[in-house]
Amino acid sequence: MESAAHPSLTTSTGWRGLAARLSPVARLRRRFQRWWQARLPLSDTLQLTQRNVYILPTSSGWMLALTLVVLLVASINYQLNLGYLLTFLLAGSAVVGMHICHANLRGLTLHLKAPEPHFLGTSTAFEIQLSSDRKSPRYGIALAVHGTGKAEHHWAWTDVPAQGQASVQVAFQPGRRGLHRVPTLTAETRFPLGTFRVWTYWRPAAEVLVYPAPEVPPQPLPPGEPRAGGTGNAPSQGIGEFDGVRAYRRGDPLKLVVWKKAAKSLATGTDDLVSRDAQQAQRHELWLDLAHAALPHHEARVSRLTAWVLQADRLGLDYGLRLPGTEIAPDTGAAHRRRCLEALALC
């Protein structure tokens, strides 16, 4: 009996979620939000003024308003002078709180720093700088990625000092690789009483590049290809031998050990040692080709190439990249790695 109740509950919840998404009110709300966001200008710096700052009572504010009405009616009915005093005192506090809350956000300057690329499946943090010219501090400023519901907001809170600056980081995790525009952001405050919500919407113009997620665990690098005009036809025997280095073998002279790579390996907790092999360097070169990733799905092949790029870069190897319509000549270094990852993200 108990096991039969769980599927029905799950089905009921799924039907309710589907009905909520397909309801005319929800579709109208989503259409209105898209239209409203399309009207916002694209800018990485936003000055908050009367034109782009909005205010409405919160649920606590509406409850306070109802309480004030009840107090006022009771004071009139029973002719309570202290009731009048309490009612007008609370109402005056709410009005003053409304002005303070609106001024707490109005006048701020928001600036988005250029986001760094990141790998799919990991969150990127947008660093936002808040600047204030006011002679008093601002408290309880929250920023988040604007979503379709309150549950999707993950607020980052900060205080801005008087005539100073504060930085806050907002997390964002896209669902696919490629070049994405920074999503619409929202900033709000409910300081000091929590009876009013003051907020704004912001559409930054910056874009963030999302690299493909590397394959886990990474597969061994493909064999080296004969260099154009090379003299040798023997295939590469192991990792790194096509680029002038190979796995360390017992008996290798210490002067052939690449100590720089050995230090990096020890720093990362591995004991991989490599030795120089000048003859193989003259005969073979490493090409990372999408056709070498023997996987059925395109995204899986891209993930394997991403893992190969990171592995070759970690070993300090010269490597090239071949994609449909794109060929990057063999090279090494951080700039080459970044160029290859960008090509994989956009392929």
XYZ file of C-alpha atoms in Angstrom:
347
model
C 0.000 0.000 0.000
C 2.770 2.421 0.906
C 4.817 1.752 -2.236
C 1.787 2.386 -4.427
C 1.249 5.827 -2.934
C 4.628 7.233 -3.958
C 4.186 6.892 -7.753
C 0.784 8.538 -7.605
C 2.191 11.401 -5.554
C 5.041 11.862 -8.041
C 2.626 11.732 -10.954
C 0.345 14.242 -9.285
C 3.247 16.604 -8.663
C 4.405 16.250 -12.253
C 0.919 16.978 -13.581
C 0.659 20.070 -11.384
C 4.026 21.326 -12.641
C 3.005 20.663 -16.247
C -0.324 22.410 -15.741
C 1.449 25.406 -14.189
C 3.767 25.670 -17.206
C 0.925 25.346 -19.710
C -1.533 27.640 -17.967
C -2.455 30.813 -19.900
C -1.460 33.003 -16.955
C 2.040 31.476 -16.787
C 2.536 31.827 -20.537
C 1.354 35.430 -20.403
C 3.736 36.136 -17.525
C 6.696 34.611 -19.392
C 5.822 36.579 -22.527
C 5.585 39.796 -20.529
C 8.963 39.110 -18.884
C 10.641 38.527 -22.255
C 9.117 41.727 -23.628
C 10.145 43.678 -20.541
C 13.728 42.390 -20.549
C 14.070 43.116 -24.280
C 13.370 46.779 -23.528
C 16.308 47.030 -21.113
C 19.490 48.510 -22.622
C 22.638 46.391 -22.840
C 25.399 47.886 -20.709
C 28.114 46.609 -18.387
C 27.669 49.690 -16.162
C 24.311 50.696 -14.716
C 23.478 53.894 -12.839
C 20.405 53.428 -10.645
C 18.017 56.386 -10.842
C 14.311 57.059 -10.400
C 13.671 55.665 -13.883
C 15.008 52.145 -13.319
C 14.339 51.508 -9.616
C 10.955 50.055 -8.607
C 9.223 49.664 -5.257
C 6.296 47.609 -3.942
C 5.184 46.449 -0.486
C 6.257 43.003 0.633
C 3.900 40.478 2.230
C 4.956 41.887 5.600
C 4.135 45.366 4.321
C 0.640 44.344 3.255
C 0.116 42.702 6.656
C 1.238 45.926 8.345
C -1.222 47.895 6.215
C -4.046 45.541 7.235
C -3.023 45.874 10.880
C -3.080 49.661 10.607
C -6.585 49.568 9.136
C -7.790 47.353 11.999
C -6.159 49.654 14.573
C -7.677 52.719 12.961
C -11.181 51.208 12.857
C -10.884 50.079 16.495
C -9.628 53.500 17.583
C -12.518 55.254 15.825
C -15.073 52.811 17.210
C -13.883 53.031 20.809
C -12.507 56.598 20.694
C -9.045 55.534 21.871
C -6.580 58.389 21.825
C -3.651 56.045 22.460
C -4.946 53.872 19.593
C -4.797 56.899 17.278
C -1.281 57.623 18.507
C -0.100 54.051 17.918
C -1.730 53.892 14.484
C -0.220 57.142 13.220
C 3.156 56.322 14.777
C 3.315 52.980 12.941
C 2.058 54.541 9.710
C 4.652 57.303 9.918
C 7.393 54.739 10.550
C 6.274 52.779 7.474
C 6.321 55.910 5.291
C 9.786 56.898 6.504
C 10.965 53.314 5.966
C 9.635 53.439 2.403
C 11.744 56.515 1.569
C 14.846 55.080 3.266
C 14.421 51.767 1.430
C 14.124 53.453 -1.965
C 17.108 55.727 -1.295
C 19.155 52.727 -0.159
C 19.290 51.428 -3.743
C 18.828 54.616 -5.740
C 22.095 56.304 -6.684
C 24.218 53.137 -6.764
C 26.461 52.384 -9.739
C 26.793 48.741 -10.772
C 29.739 47.630 -12.904
C 30.306 44.105 -14.246
C 33.897 42.962 -14.671
C 34.668 40.844 -17.729
C 33.834 37.207 -16.866
C 36.483 34.525 -17.296
C 35.814 31.416 -19.412
C 34.987 28.237 -17.521
C 34.208 24.596 -18.193
C 30.724 23.206 -18.636
C 29.314 21.744 -15.433
C 31.066 24.244 -13.170
C 29.673 27.530 -11.948
C 31.161 30.813 -13.017
C 31.110 33.807 -10.716
C 30.357 37.238 -12.128
C 32.168 39.886 -10.126
C 30.062 43.016 -9.741
C 31.406 46.237 -8.276
C 28.994 48.526 -6.415
C 29.996 52.168 -6.040
C 28.311 54.820 -3.894
C 28.902 58.575 -3.689
C 26.563 59.023 -0.721
C 28.008 60.133 2.626
C 26.155 57.367 4.490
C 26.540 53.605 4.031
C 24.026 51.392 2.266
C 22.957 48.161 3.926
C 21.448 44.890 2.765
C 22.021 45.074 -1.018
C 21.370 41.733 -2.736
C 22.162 40.645 -6.291
C 21.228 37.482 -8.187
C 20.605 36.066 -11.633
C 17.038 36.889 -12.561
C 14.883 33.775 -12.860
C 11.277 32.921 -13.530
C 10.513 32.218 -9.892
C 11.684 33.218 -6.442
C 13.114 29.747 -5.786
C 15.637 30.231 -8.596
C 17.242 33.300 -7.036
C 20.502 32.669 -5.187
C 21.148 35.989 -3.522
C 24.589 37.415 -2.786
C 24.419 40.080 -0.072
C 26.720 42.997 0.643
C 26.911 46.398 2.312
C 28.348 49.417 0.511
C 30.410 51.823 2.652
C 29.937 55.561 2.528
C 31.570 57.054 -0.575
C 33.177 53.675 -1.203
C 32.940 50.477 -3.169
C 32.026 46.864 -2.546
C 32.351 43.759 -4.678
C 30.009 40.805 -4.832
C 30.101 37.597 -6.856
C 26.984 36.132 -8.464
C 27.060 32.479 -9.551
C 25.752 31.309 -12.911
C 25.835 27.813 -14.427
C 24.860 27.547 -18.106
C 23.461 24.319 -19.475
C 25.537 24.039 -22.659
C 28.925 24.990 -24.055
C 29.553 27.948 -26.335
C 29.358 31.714 -26.106
C 26.593 32.968 -23.815
C 25.424 36.456 -23.050
C 25.507 37.234 -19.347
C 21.947 36.666 -18.086
C 19.713 39.389 -16.769
C 20.656 40.324 -13.214
C 18.497 41.763 -10.482
C 19.409 43.828 -7.430
C 17.127 44.511 -4.508
C 16.978 45.719 -0.928
C 14.420 45.580 1.887
C 16.309 47.685 4.380
C 15.389 48.921 6.994
C 12.001 47.416 7.994
C 11.396 44.751 5.356
C 7.971 46.190 4.556
C 8.969 47.377 1.070
C 10.940 45.705 -1.694
C 13.016 47.958 -3.943
C 14.560 46.306 -6.988
C 15.972 46.822 -10.455
C 16.740 44.729 -13.553
C 20.037 44.867 -15.414
C 21.055 43.394 -18.792
C 24.870 43.371 -19.083
C 26.385 43.461 -22.560
C 29.277 41.104 -21.720
C 29.472 37.508 -22.919
C 30.941 34.452 -21.213
C 32.616 31.546 -22.994
C 31.841 28.048 -21.729
C 34.402 25.367 -22.567
C 33.276 21.748 -23.080
C 33.433 19.497 -20.049
C 36.558 17.295 -20.270
C 36.090 13.542 -20.354
C 36.541 11.808 -16.996
C 38.693 9.777 -16.701
C 40.842 11.087 -19.581
C 41.889 8.585 -22.212
C 45.527 8.152 -23.352
C 46.693 10.587 -25.980
C 46.529 9.384 -29.601
C 49.748 8.235 -31.321
C 51.920 10.804 -33.017
C 51.739 11.371 -36.748
C 54.836 11.442 -38.987
C 56.032 14.961 -39.580
C 55.819 16.314 -43.097
C 59.158 15.553 -44.770
C 60.261 13.377 -41.849
C 62.652 10.493 -42.316
C 61.158 7.953 -39.975
C 58.111 5.770 -40.521
C 58.052 3.961 -37.198
C 54.937 4.671 -35.160
C 55.145 6.475 -31.883
C 55.686 4.096 -28.958
C 54.212 5.988 -26.073
C 52.909 9.203 -24.652
C 55.135 12.157 -25.375
C 57.570 10.350 -27.706
C 56.217 12.266 -30.715
C 57.168 15.553 -29.142
C 60.712 14.988 -27.952
C 59.773 13.534 -24.561
C 58.769 10.090 -23.448
C 57.979 8.243 -20.273
C 61.012 7.742 -18.034
C 62.705 4.369 -18.413
C 64.984 2.727 -15.885
C 68.558 3.481 -16.830
C 67.904 6.835 -18.529
C 70.672 9.373 -17.759
C 69.589 11.999 -15.266
C 70.554 14.757 -17.676
C 67.753 13.598 -20.035
C 65.056 13.903 -17.356
C 62.848 16.954 -17.848
C 63.076 18.252 -14.297
C 60.668 21.125 -14.865
C 57.878 18.697 -15.744
C 58.957 16.446 -12.883
C 58.542 19.324 -10.430
C 55.056 20.029 -11.776
C 54.127 16.359 -11.447
C 55.310 16.207 -7.853
C 53.407 19.424 -7.051
C 50.181 17.867 -8.342
C 50.694 14.667 -6.346
C 51.832 12.413 -9.206
C 55.223 10.856 -9.891
C 55.210 10.914 -13.698
C 58.727 11.431 -15.033
C 59.571 12.084 -18.675
C 62.852 12.026 -20.577
C 63.946 13.818 -23.717
C 63.967 11.902 -27.000
C 65.287 14.130 -29.755
C 65.022 11.483 -32.476
C 61.319 10.951 -32.004
C 60.795 14.736 -31.902
C 62.179 14.938 -35.415
C 59.871 12.194 -36.740
C 56.468 12.625 -35.071
C 54.080 15.341 -33.956
C 50.877 15.225 -31.953
C 47.598 16.077 -33.673
C 44.338 16.035 -31.751
C 41.757 15.231 -34.386
C 38.022 14.944 -33.863
C 38.103 11.870 -36.098
C 40.491 10.148 -33.639
C 37.930 10.307 -30.847
C 36.113 7.069 -31.599
C 32.816 7.881 -29.912
C 29.296 7.852 -31.363
C 28.116 11.254 -30.143
C 29.562 14.587 -31.209
C 29.527 16.089 -27.702
C 31.345 13.044 -26.320
C 34.062 13.431 -28.965
C 34.412 17.121 -28.140
C 34.752 16.246 -24.434
C 37.488 13.719 -25.247
C 39.422 16.306 -27.266
C 39.077 18.763 -24.410
C 40.597 16.235 -22.014
C 43.416 15.582 -24.509
C 44.161 19.317 -24.797
C 44.410 19.635 -21.013
C 46.541 16.501 -20.746
C 48.960 17.592 -23.480
C 49.225 21.060 -21.945
C 49.919 19.577 -18.505
C 52.764 17.518 -19.989
C 54.138 20.538 -21.840
C 53.803 18.912 -25.270
C 53.509 20.574 -28.657
C 50.121 19.643 -30.089
C 47.819 20.688 -32.887
C 44.039 20.592 -33.181
C 41.929 19.557 -36.152
C 38.206 20.311 -36.230
C 35.763 20.501 -39.140
C 36.751 23.678 -40.961
C 39.453 24.573 -38.422
C 43.079 23.554 -38.017
C 45.370 24.965 -35.352
C 49.067 24.333 -35.913
C 51.066 22.521 -33.216
C 52.270 24.774 -30.441
C 52.406 24.910 -26.660
C 51.695 27.329 -23.835
C 48.727 28.969 -22.150
C 47.742 31.065 -25.189
C 47.704 27.969 -27.420
C 45.629 26.036 -24.875
C 43.144 28.905 -24.659
C 42.875 29.075 -28.449
C 42.200 25.334 -28.704
C 39.589 25.394 -25.926
C 37.830 28.326 -27.598
C 37.722 26.426 -30.881
C 36.264 23.379 -29.105
C 33.670 25.519 -27.341
C 32.460 27.037 -30.615
C 32.712 24.038 -32.929
